[in-house]
PDB file of C-alpha atoms in Angstrom:
ATOM      1  CA  UNK M   1      -7.702 -88.514 112.434  1.00 49.00           C
ATOM      2  CA  UNK M   2      -8.498 -91.068 109.950  1.00 47.00           C
ATOM      3  CA  UNK M   3      -8.238 -90.990 106.656  1.00 47.00           C
ATOM      4  CA  UNK M   4      -9.620 -93.583 104.084  1.00 45.00           C
ATOM      5  CA  UNK M   5      -9.353 -93.497 100.385  1.00 43.00           C
ATOM      6  CA  UNK M   6     -11.986 -94.004  97.853  1.00 39.00           C
ATOM      7  CA  UNK M   7     -14.126 -96.072 100.122  1.00 37.00           C
ATOM      8  CA  UNK M   8     -18.106 -97.317 100.033  1.00 36.00           C
ATOM      9  CA  UNK M   9     -19.975 -98.990 102.454  1.00 35.00           C
ATOM     10  CA  UNK M  10     -20.882-102.896 102.251  1.00 35.00           C
ATOM     11  CA  UNK M  11     -21.506-104.591 105.051  1.00 38.00           C
ATOM     12  CA  UNK M  12     -19.988-107.895 103.365  1.00 33.00           C
ATOM     13  CA  UNK M  13     -16.647-106.171 103.144  1.00 33.00           C
ATOM     14  CA  UNK M  14     -16.303-105.066 106.313  1.00 35.00           C
ATOM     15  CA  UNK M  15     -17.200-108.603 107.362  1.00 35.00           C
ATOM     16  CA  UNK M  16     -14.141-109.961 104.976  1.00 32.00           C
ATOM     17  CA  UNK M  17     -12.013-107.371 106.152  1.00 40.00           C
ATOM     18  CA  UNK M  18     -12.344-108.047 109.779  1.00 39.00           C
ATOM     19  CA  UNK M  19     -12.310-112.010 108.879  1.00 38.00           C
ATOM     20  CA  UNK M  20      -8.961-110.972 107.362  1.00 38.00           C
ATOM     21  CA  UNK M  21      -7.590-109.129 110.327  1.00 42.00           C
ATOM     22  CA  UNK M  22      -8.291-112.293 112.444  1.00 37.00           C
ATOM     23  CA  UNK M  23      -6.651-114.324 109.960  1.00 38.00           C
ATOM     24  CA  UNK M  24      -3.610-112.163 109.039  1.00 40.00           C
ATOM     25  CA  UNK M  25      -2.109-112.932 112.052  1.00 39.00           C
ATOM     26  CA  UNK M  26      -2.445-116.802 111.633  1.00 38.00           C
ATOM     27  CA  UNK M  27      -0.526-116.046 108.339  1.00 40.00           C
ATOM     28  CA  UNK M  28       2.414-114.344 109.426  1.00 40.00           C
ATOM     29  CA  UNK M  29       3.637-116.364 112.198  1.00 40.00           C
ATOM     30  CA  UNK M  30       4.342-115.594 116.162  1.00 39.00           C
ATOM     31  CA  UNK M  31       4.170-112.090 118.014  1.00 39.00           C
ATOM     32  CA  UNK M  32       6.103-109.389 117.047  1.00 45.00           C
ATOM     33  CA  UNK M  33       7.551-106.794 120.023  1.00 58.00           C
ATOM     34  CA  UNK M  34       5.043-104.242 120.914  1.00 79.00           C
ATOM     35  CA  UNK M  35       5.259-100.516 120.132  1.00 87.00           C
ATOM     36  CA  UNK M  36       6.484 -99.843 123.590  1.00 83.00           C
ATOM     37  CA  UNK M  37       7.940-102.999 124.388  1.00 81.00           C
ATOM     38  CA  UNK M  38      11.519-103.516 125.406  1.00 79.00           C
ATOM     39  CA  UNK M  39      15.183-104.599 124.223  1.00 75.00           C
ATOM     40  CA  UNK M  40      14.080-108.168 125.721  1.00 71.00           C
ATOM     41  CA  UNK M  41      11.129-108.457 123.513  1.00 68.00           C
ATOM     42  CA  UNK M  42      13.148-107.959 120.035  1.00 69.00           C
ATOM     43  CA  UNK M  43      15.173-110.876 120.881  1.00 68.00           C
ATOM     44  CA  UNK M  44      11.956-112.850 121.548  1.00 68.00           C
ATOM     45  CA  UNK M  45      11.028-111.871 118.161  1.00 65.00           C
ATOM     46  CA  UNK M  46      13.935-113.608 116.515  1.00 70.00           C
ATOM     47  CA  UNK M  47      12.922-116.928 118.387  1.00 69.00           C
ATOM     48  CA  UNK M  48       9.057-116.424 117.812  1.00 65.00           C
ATOM     49  CA  UNK M  49       9.094-115.655 114.163  1.00 65.00           C
ATOM     50  CA  UNK M  50      12.223-118.109 113.627  1.00 66.00           C
ATOM     51  CA  UNK M  51      13.824-115.015 112.394  1.00 75.00           C
ATOM     52  CA  UNK M  52      17.129-113.684 112.190  1.00 85.00           C
ATOM     53  CA  UNK M  53      18.337-109.678 112.992  1.00 86.00           C
ATOM     54  CA  UNK M  54      20.005-109.190 109.969  1.00 87.00           C
ATOM     55  CA  UNK M  55      21.175-105.872 110.670  1.00 86.00           C
ATOM     56  CA  UNK M  56      21.555-103.477 113.991  1.00 90.00           C
ATOM     57  CA  UNK M  57      22.149 -99.909 112.769  1.00 93.00           C
ATOM     58  CA  UNK M  58      23.249 -97.221 115.359  1.00 93.00           C
ATOM     59  CA  UNK M  59      21.978 -93.702 114.775  1.00 93.00           C
ATOM     60  CA  UNK M  60      22.408 -90.341 116.718  1.00 91.00           C
ATOM     61  CA  UNK M  61      19.458 -90.974 119.555  1.00 92.00           C
ATOM     62  CA  UNK M  62      18.148 -94.195 118.800  1.00 95.00           C
ATOM     63  CA  UNK M  63      19.190 -98.227 117.132  1.00 94.00           C
ATOM     64  CA  UNK M  64      17.286 -99.644 114.280  1.00 95.00           C
ATOM     65  CA  UNK M  65      16.952-103.847 114.383  1.00 91.00           C
ATOM     66  CA  UNK M  66      16.226-105.546 111.151  1.00 93.00           C
ATOM     67  CA  UNK M  67      14.135-108.608 111.563  1.00 89.00           C
ATOM     68  CA  UNK M  68      13.761-110.946 108.681  1.00 91.00           C
ATOM     69  CA  UNK M  69      11.960-114.328 108.097  1.00 89.00           C
ATOM     70  CA  UNK M  70      11.814-116.733 105.702  1.00 88.00           C
ATOM     71  CA  UNK M  71       8.319-115.892 104.729  1.00 90.00           C
ATOM     72  CA  UNK M  72       9.906-112.780 103.328  1.00 94.00           C
ATOM     73  CA  UNK M  73       8.556-110.073 106.162  1.00 93.00           C
ATOM     74  CA  UNK M  74      10.896-107.663 107.322  1.00 95.00           C
ATOM     75  CA  UNK M  75      10.393-105.696 110.570  1.00 93.00           C
ATOM     76  CA  UNK M  76      12.573-103.101 111.843  1.00 95.00           C
ATOM     77  CA  UNK M  77      12.058-101.829 115.488  1.00 92.00           C
ATOM     78  CA  UNK M  78      13.412 -98.578 116.447  1.00 95.00           C
ATOM     79  CA  UNK M  79      14.672 -98.612 120.167  1.00 94.00           C
ATOM     80  CA  UNK M  80      15.118 -95.248 122.427  1.00 94.00           C
ATOM     81  CA  UNK M  81      18.845 -95.480 123.968  1.00 93.00           C
ATOM     82  CA  UNK M  82      16.981 -96.604 127.148  1.00 92.00           C
ATOM     83  CA  UNK M  83      15.671 -99.582 125.075  1.00 91.00           C
ATOM     84  CA  UNK M  84      12.478 -99.075 124.179  1.00 93.00           C
ATOM     85  CA  UNK M  85      10.416 -99.527 121.148  1.00 92.00           C
ATOM     86  CA  UNK M  86       9.467 -96.110 120.040  1.00 96.00           C
ATOM     87  CA  UNK M  87       8.297 -96.814 116.628  1.00 96.00           C
ATOM     88  CA  UNK M  88       7.918 -99.924 113.901  1.00 93.00           C
ATOM     89  CA  UNK M  89       7.852-100.396 110.399  1.00 96.00           C
ATOM     90  CA  UNK M  90       7.109-103.243 108.082  1.00 96.00           C
ATOM     91  CA  UNK M  91       7.169-104.860 104.596  1.00 97.00           C
ATOM     92  CA  UNK M  92       6.360-108.169 103.159  1.00 96.00           C
ATOM     93  CA  UNK M  93       4.291-110.528 101.277  1.00 95.00           C
ATOM     94  CA  UNK M  94       1.877-111.123 104.269  1.00 88.00           C
ATOM     95  CA  UNK M  95       0.795-108.950 106.861  1.00 85.00           C
ATOM     96  CA  UNK M  96       2.466-109.049 110.571  1.00 84.00           C
ATOM     97  CA  UNK M  97       0.626-109.897 113.689  1.00 83.00           C
ATOM     98  CA  UNK M  98      -0.704-106.334 114.048  1.00 88.00           C
ATOM     99  CA  UNK M  99      -2.133-107.133 117.776  1.00 85.00           C
ATOM    100  CA  UNK M 100       0.957-108.130 118.666  1.00 80.00           C
ATOM    101  CA  UNK M 101       2.724-105.783 116.906  1.00 83.00           C
ATOM    102  CA  UNK M 102       1.186-102.637 118.131  1.00 89.00           C
ATOM    103  CA  UNK M 103       0.696-103.924 121.788  1.00 86.00           C
ATOM    104  CA  UNK M 104      -2.255-101.678 123.312  1.00 88.00           C
ATOM    105  CA  UNK M 105      -2.388 -99.643 120.331  1.00 93.00           C
ATOM    106  CA  UNK M 106      -4.186-102.215 118.305  1.00 93.00           C
ATOM    107  CA  UNK M 107      -7.681-101.284 119.945  1.00 94.00           C
ATOM    108  CA  UNK M 108      -6.979 -97.757 118.198  1.00 93.00           C
ATOM    109  CA  UNK M 109      -6.456 -99.631 115.258  1.00 92.00           C
ATOM    110  CA  UNK M 110      -9.526-101.622 115.300  1.00 92.00           C
ATOM    111  CA  UNK M 111     -11.650 -98.640 116.240  1.00 91.00           C
ATOM    112  CA  UNK M 112     -10.689 -96.824 113.231  1.00 87.00           C
ATOM    113  CA  UNK M 113     -11.125 -99.626 110.917  1.00 84.00           C
ATOM    114  CA  UNK M 114     -14.664 -99.715 112.371  1.00 83.00           C
ATOM    115  CA  UNK M 115     -15.303 -96.213 111.043  1.00 82.00           C
ATOM    116  CA  UNK M 116     -14.511 -97.319 107.320  1.00 74.00           C
ATOM    117  CA  UNK M 117     -17.685 -97.566 104.946  1.00 69.00           C
ATOM    118  CA  UNK M 118     -15.435-100.384 102.818  1.00 68.00           C
ATOM    119  CA  UNK M 119     -12.064-101.526 104.234  1.00 59.00           C
ATOM    120  CA  UNK M 120     -11.555-103.829 101.523  1.00 60.00           C
ATOM    121  CA  UNK M 121      -8.097-105.611 101.355  1.00 53.00           C
ATOM    122  CA  UNK M 122      -6.537-103.043  98.842  1.00 52.00           C
ATOM    123  CA  UNK M 123      -6.352 -99.791 100.752  1.00 70.00           C
ATOM    124  CA  UNK M 124      -4.093 -97.124 102.464  1.00 85.00           C
ATOM    125  CA  UNK M 125      -4.592 -96.383 106.126  1.00 89.00           C
ATOM    126  CA  UNK M 126      -3.811 -93.456 108.368  1.00 93.00           C
ATOM    127  CA  UNK M 127      -4.770 -93.417 112.023  1.00 94.00           C
ATOM    128  CA  UNK M 128      -3.519 -90.075 114.042  1.00 95.00           C
ATOM    129  CA  UNK M 129      -4.274 -89.641 117.657  1.00 94.00           C
ATOM    130  CA  UNK M 130      -1.996 -87.697 120.028  1.00 94.00           C
ATOM    131  CA  UNK M 131      -0.413 -91.212 121.857  1.00 93.00           C
ATOM    132  CA  UNK M 132      -0.370 -93.120 118.344  1.00 96.00           C
ATOM    133  CA  UNK M 133       0.401 -93.075 114.485  1.00 97.00           C
ATOM    134  CA  UNK M 134       0.153 -95.376 111.985  1.00 97.00           C
ATOM    135  CA  UNK M 135       0.553 -95.963 108.015  1.00 96.00           C
ATOM    136  CA  UNK M 136      -0.236 -98.719 106.465  1.00 94.00           C
ATOM    137  CA  UNK M 137      -0.836 -99.811 102.358  1.00 93.00           C
ATOM    138  CA  UNK M 138      -0.889-102.896 100.649  1.00 90.00           C
ATOM    139  CA  UNK M 139      -2.524-105.639  98.909  1.00 85.00           C
ATOM    140  CA  UNK M 140      -2.062-109.526  99.067  1.00 84.00           C
ATOM    141  CA  UNK M 141       1.641-110.628  98.780  1.00 90.00           C
ATOM    142  CA  UNK M 142       2.372-106.895  99.270  1.00 93.00           C
ATOM    143  CA  UNK M 143       1.906-105.199 102.564  1.00 94.00           C
ATOM    144  CA  UNK M 144       4.184-102.004 104.152  1.00 97.00           C
ATOM    145  CA  UNK M 145       3.410 -99.966 107.044  1.00 97.00           C
ATOM    146  CA  UNK M 146       4.822 -98.011 109.939  1.00 97.00           C
ATOM    147  CA  UNK M 147       3.473 -97.319 113.524  1.00 97.00           C
ATOM    148  CA  UNK M 148       5.385 -94.678 116.117  1.00 97.00           C
ATOM    149  CA  UNK M 149       4.370 -93.373 119.670  1.00 96.00           C
ATOM    150  CA  UNK M 150       5.097 -89.733 119.590  1.00 96.00           C
ATOM    151  CA  UNK M 151       5.653 -88.892 123.265  1.00 95.00           C
ATOM    152  CA  UNK M 152       8.586 -92.044 122.956  1.00 95.00           C
ATOM    153  CA  UNK M 153      10.100 -90.161 120.292  1.00 95.00           C
ATOM    154  CA  UNK M 154      13.778 -89.586 121.569  1.00 95.00           C
ATOM    155  CA  UNK M 155      14.768 -85.918 121.818  1.00 90.00           C
ATOM    156  CA  UNK M 156      16.024 -84.509 119.038  1.00 90.00           C
ATOM    157  CA  UNK M 157      15.278 -87.040 116.642  1.00 91.00           C
ATOM    158  CA  UNK M 158      13.171 -85.504 114.098  1.00 91.00           C
ATOM    159  CA  UNK M 159      10.389 -88.379 112.463  1.00 91.00           C
ATOM    160  CA  UNK M 160      11.915 -87.659 108.814  1.00 90.00           C
ATOM    161  CA  UNK M 161      15.636 -88.945 110.379  1.00 87.00           C
ATOM    162  CA  UNK M 162      13.794 -92.462 110.656  1.00 93.00           C
ATOM    163  CA  UNK M 163      15.111 -94.785 108.056  1.00 94.00           C
ATOM    164  CA  UNK M 164      11.781 -96.723 107.882  1.00 91.00           C
TER     165      UNK M 164
END
C-alpha cells in the first residue's frame, strides 16, 4: 500500500525527484547497513560514514545501535538477538543513502516512487508490503524515516515498543 499526500502529476517534478534520489547518496556519504544485514555491517557503517556509534541500548528481545555523523545524520539500527538488522530509522539534514540502507528493499521503494503523480522534494511517504514497511518524510535539511521487515521482528517485541 502506498500513500501519497496531495501530489499532482508533472513530468519535470518526477525527473527532479529521481535526480534528487540519484544525488542523495552522494550528499549523505558512504553506505549504511542494509535491512537484513548483520552486526558486522553495523561496524562497517561506523568506518565508512566516518561516524561514531554513540549509543548501544539493550531492550527485551533486541538491541539498538545509534550511529551519528559529523553531518548531523543519525541512524538507528535495530538488531535481533542473532544480530540481524530488522529495522532502521534515520533523521538529519541529509537523506541517507537509501540504496544501501534499504538493501534488497530499495527496488520496492523505487517502484513505489514511480507510482507518484508528483513526488516533489517535500512529502511524506508510506510503503507497506508483506515483506517491507517504510515511512519517510522531510524536505531539504530535515529528513526522518524508518523501515522494517515484519517477518524479522523479534517474537514478543511489539512494533510500538521500538524507540525509533
